[in-house]
Amino acid sequence: MTIHSNDPVDPVVQVPLSGQGQFANPTIWLSASSHDFGNVWVAADGKANWRLRIANTGNQNLEIVDLILNNPAFSVSGFSGLPIVIVPNDTVSVTVSFLPTDTLTYLDTLLVGSNDPANPFVSVSLSGRGILDDYTTGYVFWNYQVPDNPRSGSSQDYEVDGLQTINDINGDGVGEVVIATENYWLLCLDGNSSGTPDTLWSFNTYISNYSAGSIGQTWDYGVQDAIDIASDLNGDGYNDVVIATGGGNEHVYAVNGTNGEMLWQYGTDDPNSYGLGDFEAVDAKRDFTGDG
């Protein structure tokens, strides 16, 4: 809004205005109306996961009261129980999984029931195919596209700077894969995947335009040295991840291996810290203090 007046010092004043429209009732929104899991290995050799986001665009609490599937090859998890209560303008995610038991094409419809008076049931069409081939050298079990980092705007470099494996954190008996990317992500991917792996957790090292750090330096040969797996730093029985960053966010971060939450940090994100140099390597395998 622009205000004009006879004020000799400030004759024109700009007042920024913003707002968000809301529906008058609980209103459901889904991130997709269909999903194809593609080719997935049969039985224990493969399991594909997909995150379905459910949002409430109304001004009253949305309650998800039913998540109905008919084909046992598909399942829904990632929530503690029903109803799932979503407050206005909030979003939750559930994990839809596909575990084929035969070399067939599978179809199903996920029905999402809620207290949305206009749409008490909304549907998501699901499909997938079970495959069973010989394992051959170079066979691609799954592949992953690094996502945009919403904090870094148009500055997106999808290069994977470092990769490590970590022990099983989701109980499927297969270890997970942790990657650090040039667009400031630390991501844990489900190792027991087929097609596209599920992202189990993420950690963001982009703080601001002046304080953003990926691991090591892209022109160094030792970037892989800036990510390491530590043997259970917080006593929960799982390994954790330690990374070293530079480029305005000079830090060593210790990250919980089960959920991606920061355990501790050391360093600075002062925008004037460029001249101090970067953390370019970490070693989390030695106990120097004798505390185990």
CSV table of C-alpha atoms in Angstrom, one decimal:
chain,number,residue,atom,x,y,z
A,1,MET,CA,0.0,0.0,0.0
A,2,THR,CA,1.3,3.5,-0.9
A,3,ILE,CA,0.4,6.5,1.3
A,4,HIS,CA,0.8,10.0,-0.2
A,5,SER,CA,0.8,13.0,2.2
A,6,ASN,CA,2.1,16.6,2.5
A,7,ASP,CA,4.9,15.4,4.9
A,8,PRO,CA,7.9,17.3,3.5
A,9,VAL,CA,10.3,14.6,4.8
A,10,ASP,CA,8.4,11.5,3.8
A,11,PRO,CA,5.8,12.5,1.2
A,12,VAL,CA,5.4,8.8,0.1
A,13,VAL,CA,5.3,5.9,2.5
A,14,GLN,CA,5.2,2.2,1.4
A,15,VAL,CA,3.4,-0.2,3.7
A,16,PRO,CA,3.9,-3.9,2.8
A,17,LEU,CA,0.7,-6.0,3.2
A,18,SER,CA,0.3,-9.7,3.1
A,19,GLY,CA,-2.3,-12.3,4.0
A,20,GLN,CA,-3.4,-15.8,3.3
A,21,GLY,CA,-6.9,-16.9,2.4
A,22,GLN,CA,-8.6,-19.7,4.3
A,23,PHE,CA,-11.7,-21.7,3.8
A,24,ALA,CA,-14.3,-21.5,6.5
A,25,ASN,CA,-14.2,-25.2,7.4
A,26,PRO,CA,-11.6,-27.9,7.7
A,27,THR,CA,-10.4,-28.4,4.1
A,28,ILE,CA,-8.2,-31.2,2.9
A,29,TRP,CA,-5.4,-30.9,0.3
A,30,LEU,CA,-3.3,-33.8,-1.0
A,31,SER,CA,0.1,-33.4,-2.7
A,32,ALA,CA,-0.9,-35.9,-5.4
A,33,SER,CA,-4.0,-37.8,-6.7
A,34,SER,CA,-2.0,-40.7,-8.1
A,35,HIS,CA,1.4,-42.4,-7.8
A,36,ASP,CA,3.2,-45.1,-9.8
A,37,PHE,CA,5.9,-47.0,-7.9
A,38,GLY,CA,7.3,-48.4,-11.1
A,39,ASN,CA,9.3,-51.7,-11.1
A,40,VAL,CA,10.0,-53.0,-7.6
A,41,TRP,CA,11.8,-56.1,-6.6
A,42,VAL,CA,9.6,-58.9,-5.3
A,43,ALA,CA,9.3,-59.6,-1.5
A,44,ALA,CA,12.2,-58.9,0.8
A,45,ASP,CA,14.5,-57.9,-2.1
A,46,GLY,CA,12.7,-54.6,-2.6
A,47,LYS,CA,10.3,-52.2,-1.0
A,48,ALA,CA,9.4,-48.8,-2.4
A,49,ASN,CA,8.2,-45.9,-0.2
A,50,TRP,CA,6.5,-42.6,-1.2
A,51,ARG,CA,5.6,-39.6,1.0
A,52,LEU,CA,2.1,-38.3,0.6
A,53,ARG,CA,1.6,-34.8,2.1
A,54,ILE,CA,-1.8,-33.9,3.6
A,55,ALA,CA,-2.5,-30.3,4.3
A,56,ASN,CA,-5.3,-28.3,6.0
A,57,THR,CA,-6.2,-25.1,4.1
A,58,GLY,CA,-9.2,-24.4,6.3
A,59,ASN,CA,-9.6,-22.4,9.5
A,60,GLN,CA,-10.6,-25.3,11.7
A,61,ASN,CA,-8.7,-28.5,12.7
A,62,LEU,CA,-8.8,-31.2,10.1
A,63,GLU,CA,-9.1,-34.8,11.4
A,64,ILE,CA,-7.9,-37.7,9.2
A,65,VAL,CA,-10.1,-40.5,10.4
A,66,ASP,CA,-9.6,-43.2,7.8
A,67,LEU,CA,-6.7,-44.4,5.6
A,68,ILE,CA,-8.2,-47.3,3.6
A,69,LEU,CA,-6.4,-49.7,1.3
A,70,ASN,CA,-7.6,-53.1,-0.1
A,71,ASN,CA,-4.5,-54.6,-1.7
A,72,PRO,CA,-2.0,-56.0,1.0
A,73,ALA,CA,0.9,-55.1,-1.3
A,74,PHE,CA,0.3,-51.4,-0.3
A,75,SER,CA,0.5,-50.0,3.2
A,76,VAL,CA,0.4,-46.7,5.0
A,77,SER,CA,2.7,-45.8,8.0
A,78,GLY,CA,4.4,-42.8,9.6
A,79,PHE,CA,1.8,-41.8,12.1
A,80,SER,CA,1.0,-42.8,15.7
A,81,GLY,CA,-2.7,-43.5,15.2
A,82,LEU,CA,-6.0,-42.2,14.0
A,83,PRO,CA,-7.4,-39.6,14.0
A,84,ILE,CA,-4.5,-37.5,12.7
A,85,VAL,CA,-5.2,-33.9,13.7
A,86,ILE,CA,-3.9,-31.2,11.3
A,87,VAL,CA,-4.2,-27.6,12.5
A,88,PRO,CA,-5.0,-24.8,10.0
A,89,ASN,CA,-2.3,-24.1,7.5
A,90,ASP,CA,-0.3,-27.1,8.6
A,91,THR,CA,0.9,-30.2,6.7
A,92,VAL,CA,1.7,-33.7,7.7
A,93,SER,CA,3.3,-36.6,5.7
A,94,VAL,CA,2.4,-40.2,5.7
A,95,THR,CA,4.5,-43.0,4.1
A,96,VAL,CA,2.8,-45.1,1.4
A,97,SER,CA,4.8,-48.3,0.8
A,98,PHE,CA,4.7,-50.9,-2.0
A,99,LEU,CA,6.0,-54.5,-1.3
A,100,PRO,CA,5.1,-56.9,-4.1
A,101,THR,CA,5.0,-60.6,-3.5
A,102,ASP,CA,4.8,-61.7,-7.2
A,103,THR,CA,5.8,-60.6,-10.7
A,104,LEU,CA,2.4,-58.9,-11.3
A,105,THR,CA,1.0,-55.4,-11.9
A,106,TYR,CA,-0.6,-54.1,-8.7
A,107,LEU,CA,-3.4,-51.5,-8.5
A,108,ASP,CA,-5.2,-50.0,-5.5
A,109,THR,CA,-6.9,-46.8,-4.3
A,110,LEU,CA,-6.0,-45.1,-1.1
A,111,LEU,CA,-9.1,-43.6,0.4
A,112,VAL,CA,-8.4,-40.7,2.9
A,113,GLY,CA,-11.4,-40.0,5.1
A,114,SER,CA,-11.7,-36.8,7.1
A,115,ASN,CA,-14.1,-34.3,8.6
A,116,ASP,CA,-13.9,-32.0,5.6
A,117,PRO,CA,-17.6,-31.4,5.0
A,118,ALA,CA,-17.2,-30.9,1.2
A,119,ASN,CA,-14.8,-33.9,0.6
A,120,PRO,CA,-15.3,-36.5,3.3
A,121,PHE,CA,-13.3,-39.0,1.2
A,122,VAL,CA,-10.6,-38.2,-1.3
A,123,SER,CA,-8.7,-40.8,-3.3
A,124,VAL,CA,-5.2,-41.5,-4.4
A,125,SER,CA,-4.7,-44.1,-7.2
A,126,LEU,CA,-1.7,-46.4,-6.7
A,127,SER,CA,0.1,-48.7,-9.1
A,128,GLY,CA,3.3,-50.7,-9.2
A,129,ARG,CA,4.9,-53.8,-10.8
A,130,GLY,CA,6.8,-56.6,-9.1
A,131,ILE,CA,9.9,-57.8,-10.9
A,132,LEU,CA,12.3,-60.6,-10.3
A,133,ASP,CA,15.5,-60.6,-12.4
A,134,ASP,CA,19.0,-62.0,-12.0
A,135,TYR,CA,21.4,-59.7,-10.1
A,136,THR,CA,24.0,-58.6,-12.5
A,137,THR,CA,27.1,-56.4,-12.1
A,138,GLY,CA,26.0,-52.7,-12.5
A,139,TYR,CA,22.3,-53.4,-11.9
A,140,VAL,CA,20.6,-50.2,-10.6
A,141,PHE,CA,18.5,-51.0,-7.6
A,142,TRP,CA,17.4,-47.4,-7.1
A,143,ASN,CA,18.4,-43.9,-8.1
A,144,TYR,CA,17.9,-40.5,-6.4
A,145,GLN,CA,17.6,-36.9,-7.7
A,146,VAL,CA,18.9,-34.4,-5.2
A,147,PRO,CA,15.9,-32.0,-4.4
A,148,ASP,CA,16.0,-28.2,-4.4
A,149,ASN,CA,16.9,-26.5,-1.2
A,150,PRO,CA,14.1,-23.9,-0.6
A,151,ARG,CA,16.4,-21.8,1.5
A,152,SER,CA,19.0,-21.2,-1.3
A,153,GLY,CA,16.6,-19.9,-3.9
A,154,SER,CA,17.9,-20.0,-7.4
A,155,SER,CA,21.3,-21.2,-6.3
A,156,GLN,CA,20.9,-24.9,-6.8
A,157,ASP,CA,23.9,-27.2,-7.4
A,158,TYR,CA,22.8,-30.9,-7.1
A,159,GLU,CA,26.3,-32.3,-6.9
A,160,VAL,CA,26.8,-35.0,-4.3
A,161,ASP,CA,29.9,-34.1,-2.4
A,162,GLY,CA,30.1,-37.0,0.0
A,163,LEU,CA,28.5,-40.3,0.7
A,164,GLN,CA,28.6,-42.7,3.7
A,165,THR,CA,26.6,-45.8,4.8
A,166,ILE,CA,25.0,-46.0,8.2
A,167,ASN,CA,23.4,-48.8,10.1
A,168,ASP,CA,19.7,-49.7,9.7
A,169,ILE,CA,17.5,-47.0,11.4
A,170,ASN,CA,14.0,-48.0,10.1
A,171,GLY,CA,14.0,-51.7,11.1
A,172,ASP,CA,14.0,-53.3,7.7
A,173,GLY,CA,17.3,-55.0,8.3
A,174,VAL,CA,19.2,-53.1,5.6
A,175,GLY,CA,21.6,-50.2,6.2
A,176,GLU,CA,20.9,-46.6,5.0
A,177,VAL,CA,22.8,-44.2,2.7
A,178,VAL,CA,23.8,-40.7,3.9
A,179,ILE,CA,24.7,-38.0,1.3
A,180,ALA,CA,26.0,-34.4,1.6
A,181,THR,CA,25.2,-32.2,-1.4
A,182,GLU,CA,26.6,-29.0,-2.8
A,183,ASN,CA,23.2,-27.3,-2.3
A,184,TYR,CA,23.6,-27.6,1.5
A,185,TRP,CA,21.6,-30.8,2.2
A,186,LEU,CA,22.6,-33.7,4.4
A,187,LEU,CA,20.1,-36.5,3.5
A,188,CYS,CA,19.5,-40.0,4.8
A,189,LEU,CA,18.1,-42.3,2.2
A,190,ASP,CA,16.4,-45.7,2.7
A,191,GLY,CA,18.9,-48.3,1.6
A,192,ASN,CA,16.3,-51.0,1.1
A,193,SER,CA,14.6,-49.2,-1.8
A,194,SER,CA,13.6,-49.9,-5.3
A,195,GLY,CA,13.1,-47.2,-8.0
A,196,THR,CA,13.2,-44.0,-5.9
A,197,PRO,CA,14.4,-44.2,-2.3
A,198,ASP,CA,12.5,-42.6,0.6
A,199,THR,CA,14.2,-39.7,2.4
A,200,LEU,CA,14.3,-40.8,6.0
A,201,TRP,CA,15.5,-37.4,7.3
A,202,SER,CA,17.2,-34.2,6.2
A,203,PHE,CA,19.5,-31.6,7.7
A,204,ASN,CA,20.1,-28.2,6.2
A,205,THR,CA,23.4,-26.2,6.5
A,206,TYR,CA,22.1,-23.1,4.6
A,207,ILE,CA,21.5,-20.5,7.3
A,208,SER,CA,21.4,-17.3,5.2
A,209,ASN,CA,22.7,-15.7,2.0
A,210,TYR,CA,25.9,-14.9,3.9
A,211,SER,CA,26.1,-18.1,6.0
A,212,ALA,CA,25.8,-21.1,3.9
A,213,GLY,CA,28.2,-24.1,3.9
A,214,SER,CA,28.4,-27.3,2.1
A,215,ILE,CA,31.0,-29.9,3.2
A,216,GLY,CA,34.6,-29.3,2.4
A,217,GLN,CA,35.4,-27.4,-0.8
A,218,THR,CA,34.3,-28.5,-4.3
A,219,TRP,CA,37.8,-28.0,-5.7
A,220,ASP,CA,39.4,-30.2,-3.1
A,221,TYR,CA,40.0,-33.9,-3.7
A,222,GLY,CA,39.3,-34.6,-0.1
A,223,VAL,CA,35.6,-33.5,0.1
A,224,GLN,CA,34.7,-37.1,1.1
A,225,ASP,CA,36.9,-36.6,4.2
A,226,ALA,CA,34.4,-34.0,5.5
A,227,ILE,CA,31.7,-36.5,6.3
A,228,ASP,CA,32.1,-39.4,8.7
A,229,ILE,CA,30.0,-41.9,10.6
A,230,ALA,CA,30.4,-41.8,14.4
A,231,SER,CA,29.8,-44.8,16.7
A,232,ASP,CA,26.7,-43.7,18.7
A,233,LEU,CA,27.4,-40.3,20.2
A,234,ASN,CA,24.2,-40.0,22.2
A,235,GLY,CA,23.8,-43.5,23.6
A,236,ASP,CA,20.6,-44.5,21.6
A,237,GLY,CA,22.2,-47.5,20.1
A,238,TYR,CA,22.6,-46.1,16.6
A,239,ASN,CA,25.5,-44.5,14.7
A,240,ASP,CA,25.5,-40.7,14.1
A,241,VAL,CA,26.8,-38.5,11.4
A,242,VAL,CA,29.5,-35.8,11.6
A,243,ILE,CA,30.2,-33.3,8.9
A,244,ALA,CA,32.6,-30.3,8.4
A,245,THR,CA,31.3,-27.3,6.4
A,246,GLY,CA,32.8,-24.1,5.0
A,247,GLY,CA,32.0,-21.2,2.7
A,248,GLY,CA,30.5,-18.7,5.3
A,249,ASN,CA,29.1,-21.4,7.6
A,250,GLU,CA,32.3,-22.7,9.2
A,251,HIS,CA,31.0,-25.5,11.4
A,252,VAL,CA,31.5,-29.1,12.5
A,253,TYR,CA,28.0,-30.6,13.0
A,254,ALA,CA,27.2,-33.8,14.9
A,255,VAL,CA,23.8,-35.1,13.6
A,256,ASN,CA,21.5,-37.7,15.2
A,257,GLY,CA,21.6,-40.7,12.8
A,258,THR,CA,18.0,-41.7,13.5
A,259,ASN,CA,16.2,-38.4,12.8
A,260,GLY,CA,18.6,-35.8,11.5
A,261,GLU,CA,18.4,-33.5,14.5
A,262,MET,CA,21.6,-31.7,15.5
A,263,LEU,CA,23.3,-33.1,18.6
A,264,TRP,CA,26.0,-30.3,18.8
A,265,GLN,CA,27.9,-27.9,16.7
A,266,TYR,CA,31.3,-26.2,16.8
A,267,GLY,CA,32.3,-23.1,14.8
A,268,THR,CA,30.8,-19.9,13.5
A,269,ASP,CA,28.2,-18.6,11.0
A,270,ASP,CA,29.4,-15.0,11.3
A,271,PRO,CA,29.2,-13.6,7.7
A,272,ASN,CA,32.6,-12.1,8.2
A,273,SER,CA,34.2,-15.5,8.8
A,274,TYR,CA,35.2,-16.2,5.2
A,275,GLY,CA,38.8,-15.3,6.0
A,276,LEU,CA,39.1,-17.8,8.8
A,277,GLY,CA,39.2,-20.7,6.4
A,278,ASP,CA,37.0,-23.8,6.2
A,279,PHE,CA,36.6,-27.1,8.1
A,280,GLU,CA,37.6,-29.5,5.4
A,281,ALA,CA,37.8,-32.9,7.2
A,282,VAL,CA,36.6,-34.7,10.2
A,283,ASP,CA,37.6,-38.0,11.9
A,284,ALA,CA,34.9,-39.4,14.2
A,285,LYS,CA,36.4,-42.9,14.7
A,286,ARG,CA,38.8,-42.2,17.6
A,287,ASP,CA,38.0,-41.7,21.3
A,288,PHE,CA,40.5,-39.2,22.6
A,289,THR,CA,38.9,-38.7,26.0
A,290,GLY,CA,38.3,-42.3,26.9
A,291,ASP,CA,34.6,-41.9,27.5
A,292,GLY,CA,33.7,-44.7,25.1
